[in-house]
Coordinates of C-alpha atoms in Angstrom, one line a residue:
Chain A
X1 CA 0.2 -0.1 0.1
X2 CA 3.0 2.2 0.4
X3 CA 4.6 1.0 -2.8
X4 CA 3.7 3.5 -5.5
X5 CA 4.3 6.7 -2.9
X6 CA 7.5 5.6 -2.0
X7 CA 8.5 4.1 -5.7
X8 CA 7.4 8.1 -6.8
X9 CA 9.8 9.5 -4.5
X10 CA 12.5 7.4 -5.3
X11 CA 12.0 8.2 -9.0
X12 CA 12.3 11.8 -8.2
X13 CA 15.4 11.4 -6.6
X14 CA 17.0 8.9 -9.4
X15 CA 15.9 11.8 -11.9
X16 CA 17.9 14.4 -10.0
X17 CA 20.9 12.3 -9.4
X18 CA 22.4 8.6 -9.5
X19 CA 25.6 7.5 -8.7
X20 CA 28.4 7.0 -11.2
X21 CA 27.8 3.7 -12.9
X22 CA 23.9 3.4 -12.5
X23 CA 21.4 4.6 -14.8
X24 CA 17.7 4.2 -14.8
X25 CA 16.4 2.9 -18.1
X26 CA 12.6 2.5 -17.8
X27 CA 10.3 3.1 -15.0
X28 CA 6.9 3.5 -16.7
X29 CA 4.7 2.2 -13.6
X30 CA 5.3 1.1 -10.1
X31 CA 5.5 -2.7 -10.8
X32 CA 8.5 -3.0 -13.0
X33 CA 11.8 -0.9 -13.3
X34 CA 14.8 -1.5 -15.5
X35 CA 18.0 -0.2 -14.5
X36 CA 21.7 -0.5 -16.0
X37 CA 24.6 -1.0 -14.2
X38 CA 28.6 -0.7 -14.8
X39 CA 31.4 -1.8 -12.6
X40 CA 33.3 1.5 -12.3
X41 CA 36.8 0.1 -11.1
X42 CA 39.2 -1.8 -13.2
X43 CA 38.1 -5.2 -13.0
X44 CA 39.0 -7.2 -16.0
X45 CA 36.0 -9.6 -15.5
X46 CA 33.3 -6.7 -15.9
X47 CA 35.4 -4.2 -18.3
X48 CA 33.4 -2.2 -21.1
X49 CA 30.3 -4.1 -20.1
X50 CA 26.7 -2.9 -19.1
X51 CA 24.2 -5.0 -17.2
X52 CA 20.5 -4.7 -17.1
X53 CA 18.5 -5.1 -13.9
X54 CA 15.0 -6.0 -13.5
X55 CA 13.3 -4.7 -10.4
X56 CA 9.7 -6.2 -9.8
X57 CA 8.0 -4.6 -7.0
X58 CA 4.8 -5.8 -5.0
X59 CA 2.3 -3.5 -3.3
X60 CA 4.0 -4.1 0.0
X61 CA 7.3 -2.7 -1.1
X62 CA 9.6 -1.4 0.8
X63 CA 8.3 -3.5 3.4
X64 CA 8.7 -6.5 1.2
X65 CA 12.1 -6.9 -0.9
X66 CA 11.7 -6.4 -4.5
X67 CA 12.7 -9.0 -6.8
X68 CA 16.0 -8.2 -8.8
X69 CA 17.2 -10.1 -11.4
X70 CA 19.7 -9.4 -14.2
X71 CA 18.2 -9.6 -17.9
X72 CA 20.1 -10.8 -20.7
X73 CA 20.1 -9.3 -24.6
X74 CA 22.3 -8.6 -27.3
X75 CA 23.9 -5.6 -25.6
X76 CA 23.5 -7.0 -22.1
X77 CA 25.4 -10.2 -20.8
X78 CA 24.9 -11.7 -17.4
X79 CA 27.9 -10.8 -15.3
X80 CA 29.9 -13.9 -14.2
X81 CA 29.9 -14.3 -10.4
X82 CA 29.9 -17.0 -8.2
X83 CA 26.4 -15.9 -7.0
X84 CA 24.5 -15.2 -10.1
X85 CA 23.0 -17.8 -12.0
X86 CA 23.3 -18.1 -16.0
X87 CA 19.7 -17.0 -16.1
X88 CA 20.2 -14.0 -14.1
X89 CA 18.8 -14.7 -10.7
X90 CA 21.1 -13.5 -8.0
X91 CA 21.8 -14.8 -4.8
X92 CA 22.3 -12.1 -2.6
X93 CA 21.4 -12.0 1.1
X94 CA 20.1 -8.0 1.0
X95 CA 17.7 -9.4 -1.6
X96 CA 16.6 -12.3 0.5
X97 CA 13.3 -12.0 2.6
X98 CA 15.6 -12.3 5.9
X99 CA 18.3 -9.9 4.9
X100 CA 16.2 -7.1 3.3
X101 CA 15.4 -3.8 5.3
X102 CA 12.9 -1.5 4.2
X103 CA 15.7 1.4 4.4
X104 CA 17.0 -0.2 1.1
X105 CA 16.0 1.3 -2.1
X106 CA 16.6 0.8 -5.5
X107 CA 19.7 2.8 -5.8
X108 CA 21.1 1.1 -2.7
X109 CA 20.3 -2.4 -4.4
X110 CA 22.1 -1.1 -7.6
X111 CA 25.2 0.2 -5.4
X112 CA 25.2 -3.2 -3.4
X113 CA 25.1 -5.3 -6.7
X114 CA 28.1 -3.0 -8.5
X115 CA 30.4 -3.6 -5.1
X116 CA 29.4 -7.2 -5.2
X117 CA 30.8 -7.5 -8.6
X118 CA 33.7 -5.1 -8.1
X119 CA 35.4 -7.3 -5.3
X120 CA 34.5 -10.5 -7.0
X121 CA 38.0 -12.1 -9.1
X122 CA 36.3 -15.6 -10.1
X123 CA 35.0 -16.3 -13.3
X124 CA 32.5 -19.0 -12.3
X125 CA 28.9 -19.7 -11.7
X126 CA 27.2 -20.7 -8.9
X127 CA 27.6 -24.5 -8.1
X128 CA 24.9 -26.3 -9.9
X129 CA 24.1 -23.9 -12.3
X130 CA 23.1 -26.1 -15.2
X131 CA 20.5 -27.8 -13.1
X132 CA 19.5 -24.8 -11.5
X133 CA 19.1 -23.0 -14.8
X134 CA 17.4 -26.2 -16.4
X135 CA 14.8 -27.0 -13.8
X136 CA 14.1 -24.2 -11.4
X137 CA 10.5 -22.8 -12.1
X138 CA 10.3 -20.6 -8.9
X139 CA 10.2 -17.1 -8.7
X140 CA 13.4 -15.5 -7.0
X141 CA 11.5 -14.4 -4.1
X142 CA 10.5 -17.9 -3.6
X143 CA 13.7 -19.7 -3.6
X144 CA 15.4 -20.3 -0.2
X145 CA 18.9 -19.4 -0.7
X146 CA 21.4 -20.8 2.0
X147 CA 23.9 -18.0 2.8
X148 CA 27.0 -20.3 3.1
X149 CA 29.5 -17.8 2.0
X150 CA 30.0 -14.4 3.3
X151 CA 33.2 -13.5 1.6
X152 CA 32.3 -13.0 -1.8
Chain B
X1 CA -35.9 -6.1 25.4
X2 CA -38.1 -9.3 24.9
X3 CA -36.1 -12.4 25.2
X4 CA -34.7 -13.8 21.7
X5 CA -34.3 -10.1 20.4
X6 CA -30.6 -10.1 20.9
X7 CA -30.3 -13.3 18.8
X8 CA -32.7 -12.0 16.2
X9 CA -30.5 -8.8 15.8
X10 CA -27.5 -11.0 16.0
X11 CA -28.9 -12.9 12.4
X12 CA -29.8 -9.6 10.9
X13 CA -26.6 -8.5 11.5
X14 CA -24.9 -11.6 9.7
X15 CA -27.3 -11.2 6.8
X16 CA -26.0 -7.4 6.6
X17 CA -22.6 -8.1 6.7
X18 CA -23.0 -10.6 3.9
X19 CA -25.0 -8.0 1.7
X20 CA -22.2 -5.7 2.5
X21 CA -19.4 -8.1 1.3
X22 CA -21.5 -8.5 -1.7
X23 CA -21.4 -4.6 -2.2
X24 CA -25.1 -4.6 -1.7
X25 CA -24.9 -1.5 0.8
X26 CA -28.6 -0.6 0.5
X27 CA -29.8 -3.9 1.5
X28 CA -27.1 -4.0 4.5
X29 CA -28.2 -0.8 5.5
X30 CA -32.0 -1.9 5.9
X31 CA -30.9 -5.1 7.6
X32 CA -28.8 -3.2 10.2
X33 CA -31.6 -1.0 10.6
X34 CA -34.0 -3.8 11.5
X35 CA -31.2 -5.5 13.8
X36 CA -31.0 -1.9 15.7
X37 CA -35.0 -2.2 16.3
X38 CA -34.3 -5.4 18.0
X39 CA -31.7 -4.3 19.9
X40 CA -30.7 -0.8 20.2
X41 CA -27.8 -1.6 22.8
X42 CA -25.1 -3.2 20.6
X43 CA -22.6 -0.4 19.5
X44 CA -21.5 -2.9 16.4
X45 CA -24.9 -2.3 14.9
X46 CA -24.2 1.3 14.7
X47 CA -20.9 1.0 13.2
X48 CA -21.8 -1.4 10.7
X49 CA -24.7 0.5 9.6
X50 CA -22.4 3.6 9.8
X51 CA -19.6 1.9 7.4
X52 CA -22.9 1.0 4.9
X53 CA -23.8 4.6 5.1
X54 CA -20.4 5.7 4.4
X55 CA -20.5 3.4 1.1
X56 CA -23.7 5.1 0.0
X57 CA -22.7 8.7 1.1
X58 CA -25.1 9.2 3.4
X59 CA -23.1 11.4 5.6
X60 CA -25.6 12.6 8.1
X61 CA -26.6 9.2 8.7
X62 CA -23.0 8.2 9.4
X63 CA -22.4 10.8 11.6
X64 CA -25.5 9.9 13.7
X65 CA -24.5 6.2 14.0
X66 CA -21.3 6.8 14.9
X67 CA -22.1 9.2 17.5
X68 CA -24.8 6.7 18.9
X69 CA -22.3 3.9 18.8
X70 CA -19.7 5.8 20.6
X71 CA -22.0 6.8 23.5
X72 CA -22.7 2.9 23.9
X73 CA -18.9 2.2 23.6
X74 CA -16.2 4.9 24.5
X75 CA -13.1 3.6 23.1
X76 CA -14.5 2.9 19.6
X77 CA -12.0 3.2 17.2
X78 CA -14.3 2.4 14.2
X79 CA -16.8 4.7 15.0
X80 CA -14.6 7.6 15.2
X81 CA -12.7 6.5 12.0
X82 CA -16.1 6.5 10.2
X83 CA -17.0 9.7 11.9
X84 CA -13.7 11.2 10.6
X85 CA -14.5 10.6 7.1
X86 CA -18.0 11.6 7.2
X87 CA -17.1 15.1 8.7
X88 CA -14.4 15.5 5.9
X89 CA -17.1 14.7 3.3
X90 CA -19.2 17.5 4.5
X91 CA -16.5 19.6 4.8
X92 CA -16.0 20.0 8.7
X93 CA -12.0 19.3 8.7
X94 CA -11.6 20.8 12.3
X95 CA -14.1 18.2 13.8
X96 CA -12.7 15.6 11.1
X97 CA -9.2 15.8 12.5
X98 CA -10.2 15.3 16.1
X99 CA -12.2 12.2 15.2
X100 CA -9.2 10.9 13.1
X101 CA -6.7 11.7 15.7
X102 CA -9.2 10.2 18.3
X103 CA -9.0 7.1 16.1
X104 CA -5.5 7.0 15.7
X105 CA -5.1 7.0 19.5
X106 CA -7.5 4.1 20.1
X107 CA -5.8 2.4 17.2
X108 CA -2.1 2.6 18.7
X109 CA -3.3 1.8 22.1
X110 CA -4.9 -1.3 21.4
X111 CA -3.0 -4.4 20.8
X112 CA -3.9 -5.4 17.4
X113 CA -3.5 -1.8 16.1
X114 CA -1.1 -2.2 13.4
X115 CA -3.1 -2.7 9.8
X116 CA -5.2 0.2 10.6
X117 CA -2.8 2.5 11.8
X118 CA -1.4 3.4 8.3
X119 CA -4.7 3.8 7.1
X120 CA -5.8 6.3 10.0
X121 CA -2.5 7.8 9.7
X122 CA -3.3 8.6 6.0
X123 CA -6.7 10.0 7.0
X124 CA -5.4 12.1 9.7
X125 CA -2.8 13.6 7.0
X126 CA -6.2 14.0 4.6
X127 CA -8.0 15.9 7.4
X128 CA -5.0 18.3 8.2
X129 CA -4.7 18.9 4.6
X130 CA -8.8 19.8 4.1
X131 CA -8.2 22.1 7.2
X132 CA -5.1 23.9 5.5
X133 CA -7.0 23.9 2.1
X134 CA -10.0 26.1 3.8
X135 CA -7.5 28.3 5.8
X136 CA -5.7 28.7 2.4
X137 CA -8.8 29.4 0.4
X138 CA -9.8 32.1 3.2
X139 CA -6.4 33.7 2.9
X140 CA -6.6 33.9 -1.0
X141 CA -10.1 35.4 -0.8
X142 CA -9.2 38.0 1.8
X143 CA -6.0 39.0 -0.3
X144 CA -8.0 39.4 -3.2
X145 CA -10.6 41.6 -1.5
X146 CA -7.9 43.7 -0.3
X147 CA -6.2 44.0 -3.8
X148 CA -9.4 45.1 -5.2
X149 CA -9.9 47.5 -2.6
X150 CA -6.5 49.2 -3.1
X151 CA -7.1 49.1 -6.9
X152 CA -10.3 51.1 -6.5
X153 CA -8.8 53.5 -4.3
X154 CA -6.1 54.2 -7.0
X155 CA -8.6 54.4 -9.5
X156 CA -10.6 56.9 -7.4
X157 CA -7.5 59.2 -7.1
X158 CA -7.0 59.0 -10.8
X159 CA -10.4 60.0 -11.5
X160 CA -10.2 63.0 -9.0
X161 CA -7.0 64.2 -10.6
X162 CA -8.4 64.0 -14.1
X163 CA -11.7 65.9 -12.8
X164 CA -9.5 68.4 -11.0
X165 CA -7.4 69.0 -14.3
X166 CA -10.6 69.4 -16.4
X167 CA -12.1 71.9 -13.8
X168 CA -8.9 74.3 -14.1
X169 CA -9.0 73.8 -17.9
X170 CA -12.6 74.9 -17.9
X171 CA -11.7 77.7 -15.7
X172 CA -9.0 78.8 -18.1
X173 CA -6.4 78.3 -15.4
X174 CA -4.3 76.1 -17.8
X175 CA -4.0 75.4 -21.5
X176 CA -5.4 72.8 -23.7
X177 CA -1.9 71.2 -24.3
X178 CA -0.9 71.6 -20.8
X179 CA -4.4 70.0 -19.7
X180 CA -3.8 66.8 -22.2
X181 CA -0.2 66.6 -21.0
X182 CA -1.2 66.6 -17.3
X183 CA -3.9 64.2 -18.0
X184 CA -1.5 61.7 -19.9
X185 CA 1.0 61.8 -17.0
X186 CA -1.6 61.4 -14.5
X187 CA -2.9 58.1 -16.4
X188 CA 0.9 56.9 -16.8
X189 CA 1.1 57.4 -12.9
X190 CA -1.9 55.6 -12.4
X191 CA -1.1 52.7 -14.6
X192 CA 2.2 52.5 -12.8
X193 CA 0.7 52.5 -9.4
X194 CA -1.6 49.6 -10.4
X195 CA 1.1 47.7 -11.7
X196 CA 3.5 48.0 -8.8
X197 CA 0.7 47.1 -6.6
X198 CA -0.1 43.8 -8.6
X199 CA 3.7 43.1 -8.4
X200 CA 4.0 43.5 -4.9
X201 CA 1.0 41.0 -4.1
X202 CA 2.7 38.8 -6.6
X203 CA 5.7 38.6 -4.9
X204 CA 4.5 38.4 -1.3
X205 CA 2.3 35.6 -2.2
X206 CA 3.7 32.3 -0.7
X207 CA 2.3 30.2 -3.8
X208 CA 5.3 32.2 -5.4
X209 CA 7.8 31.6 -2.5
X210 CA 10.2 28.8 -3.2
X211 CA 9.1 25.6 -2.1
X212 CA 11.0 24.1 0.8
X213 CA 12.3 20.5 0.5
X214 CA 11.3 18.8 3.6
X215 CA 14.4 18.1 5.6
X216 CA 15.5 14.5 5.7
X217 CA 15.6 14.3 9.6
X218 CA 11.7 14.8 9.1
X219 CA 11.3 12.0 6.7
X220 CA 10.5 8.2 7.4
X221 CA 13.3 6.2 6.1
X222 CA 10.7 3.5 5.1
X223 CA 7.9 5.6 3.2
X224 CA 10.1 8.6 2.4
X225 CA 7.3 11.1 3.8
X226 CA 7.1 13.5 6.4
X227 CA 6.2 11.6 9.7
X228 CA 3.4 12.0 11.9
X229 CA 3.8 9.9 14.4
X230 CA 7.8 9.1 14.9
X231 CA 8.9 6.6 17.1
X232 CA 12.6 6.0 18.0
X233 CA 14.6 2.7 17.9
X234 CA 17.3 1.8 20.4
X235 CA 20.0 3.0 18.1
X236 CA 18.4 6.5 17.9
X237 CA 16.8 6.7 14.7
X238 CA 13.2 7.6 14.2
X239 CA 10.6 6.2 11.8
X240 CA 7.1 6.5 11.3
X241 CA 5.2 3.9 13.7
X242 CA 2.9 2.6 11.6
X243 CA 5.3 1.7 8.8
X244 CA 8.1 0.8 11.4
X245 CA 5.4 -1.9 12.9
X246 CA 4.7 -3.5 9.2
X247 CA 8.4 -4.2 9.0
X248 CA 8.5 -5.3 12.4
X249 CA 5.7 -7.6 12.0
X250 CA 7.6 -9.5 9.3
X251 CA 11.1 -9.3 10.7
X252 CA 11.7 -8.1 14.6
X253 CA 15.1 -6.2 13.6
X254 CA 16.0 -2.9 13.7
X255 CA 16.1 -1.6 10.1
X256 CA 19.7 -0.2 10.1
X257 CA 21.6 -2.3 12.3
X258 CA 19.5 -5.7 12.1
X259 CA 19.5 -6.1 16.1
X260 CA 16.6 -7.9 17.5
X261 CA 14.0 -5.0 17.9
X262 CA 10.6 -5.6 19.2
X263 CA 7.2 -3.4 18.9
X264 CA 7.4 -3.1 22.9
X265 CA 10.8 -1.2 22.6
X266 CA 9.7 1.6 20.5
X267 CA 9.3 5.0 22.0
X268 CA 7.5 7.9 20.6
X269 CA 9.9 10.9 19.6
X270 CA 7.7 13.6 21.0
X271 CA 9.9 16.5 20.1
X272 CA 10.5 15.3 16.5
X273 CA 6.7 14.9 16.1
X274 CA 6.4 18.5 17.1
X275 CA 9.0 19.4 14.6
X276 CA 7.1 17.9 11.9
X277 CA 3.9 19.3 12.9
X278 CA 5.4 22.8 12.8
X279 CA 7.0 22.0 9.6
X280 CA 3.6 21.1 8.0
X281 CA 1.8 23.8 9.6
X282 CA 4.3 26.3 7.8
X283 CA 4.5 24.7 4.5
X284 CA 1.3 22.8 4.4
X285 CA -0.5 21.9 1.2
X286 CA 2.5 20.4 -0.6
X287 CA 3.7 18.4 2.0
X288 CA 0.9 16.1 2.0
X289 CA 0.5 14.7 -1.5
X290 CA -2.3 12.2 -0.5
X291 CA -4.5 12.0 -3.6
X292 CA -8.0 12.8 -3.1
X293 CA -10.2 9.5 -2.8
X294 CA -7.0 7.4 -2.6
X295 CA -8.1 6.6 0.9
X296 CA -11.3 4.7 0.6
X297 CA -11.1 3.0 -2.9
X298 CA -9.3 -0.4 -2.0
X299 CA -9.8 -3.5 -0.3
X300 CA -7.8 -2.2 2.9
X301 CA -11.1 -1.7 4.5
X302 CA -11.7 -5.3 4.4
X303 CA -10.4 -5.8 8.0
X304 CA -12.6 -2.8 9.2
X305 CA -15.9 -3.7 7.6
X306 CA -17.1 -6.8 9.1
X307 CA -17.3 -7.8 12.5

């Protein structure tokens, strides 16, 4: 019930100012937004690439976390990362039911993902990526990730 | 009351509730009225009929029912809540605001508060806005009257000056050309004065004063809106009560530190509340951007309607 008002305010702020490497692509409604992110620091894994994020909001945002996935098209690959499946699904505690906090917002999620990529050195997919990508039918918010690795 | 009437009233109320759920508010109102004839001591019958009448926009009926319900049961959150909506509909924002504040107080005192708190908070803001609107309309009207008054004084002065010049021309004190020059001068002077006056009015109009941003310390970190009932957590941050409670129901942690946090640990932040109120009083209209009608259109009422 707060979602549209809160997102309206976030949108206003994003129009005024976005941090470097973050760009608002599409926000026609308060259900689904597209954001582009780039990794600013020189990390050979991500140099020169732009990644597209899809945010999906429920009516209870920001009490409920948004669903955030990378989307793939000709211009936007899915970044390599041991927490990012090749179908774009992200395993990040911040986006999980338990890890989410309503003081986060679209911008802070983008910044967190930027820094998650920046600090990564492994050109890897999460273990079991093939199977997960082939058989998963759940929406990201319904998946129970186990956060065993807090280093990456 | 004859035996069995209480039971009959209960039956009628349940039928009324069923009709209400189906959106048949006319029938619901009739059934509640029949229930009240059987048992006029049950405050719930009055609140339910008030709610049906609210849907039917029978504002006077809502007010009567709410007041009767409150007479039967003092701490009657729903009745105050319906009352406030009817009062705002008939353009009595002062009364509406005190009813809405009463509902909010009762709501935050009760143990199952939370769901309604956000809704009632929104209604409180709507009442404050309505109150401010009326004040603003009155101010604009008074300003317009004053401006019209001053303009007519200027015009009077101009006409008198022209009249004097004509008199003196007729008496042969000044020549035709000088008379024409003087009249043109008077006209320019008058037009300039009117212009200056209007500019001065426009400049002093708060509409034209730069709108102030709501400072971050008055804004709830969850809704991004100015707070109306801030509560402070153990780490010293304040949030709007209703929204923070929504969060705590899902996850009993401090939104910033993630330390355990329970509803019982929250404390009202009275000074901050006063600062918010003061800011709203001074900057009013644009601070509350609640759209009209937003409050009553959706299913949020479900939890308030049937009992």
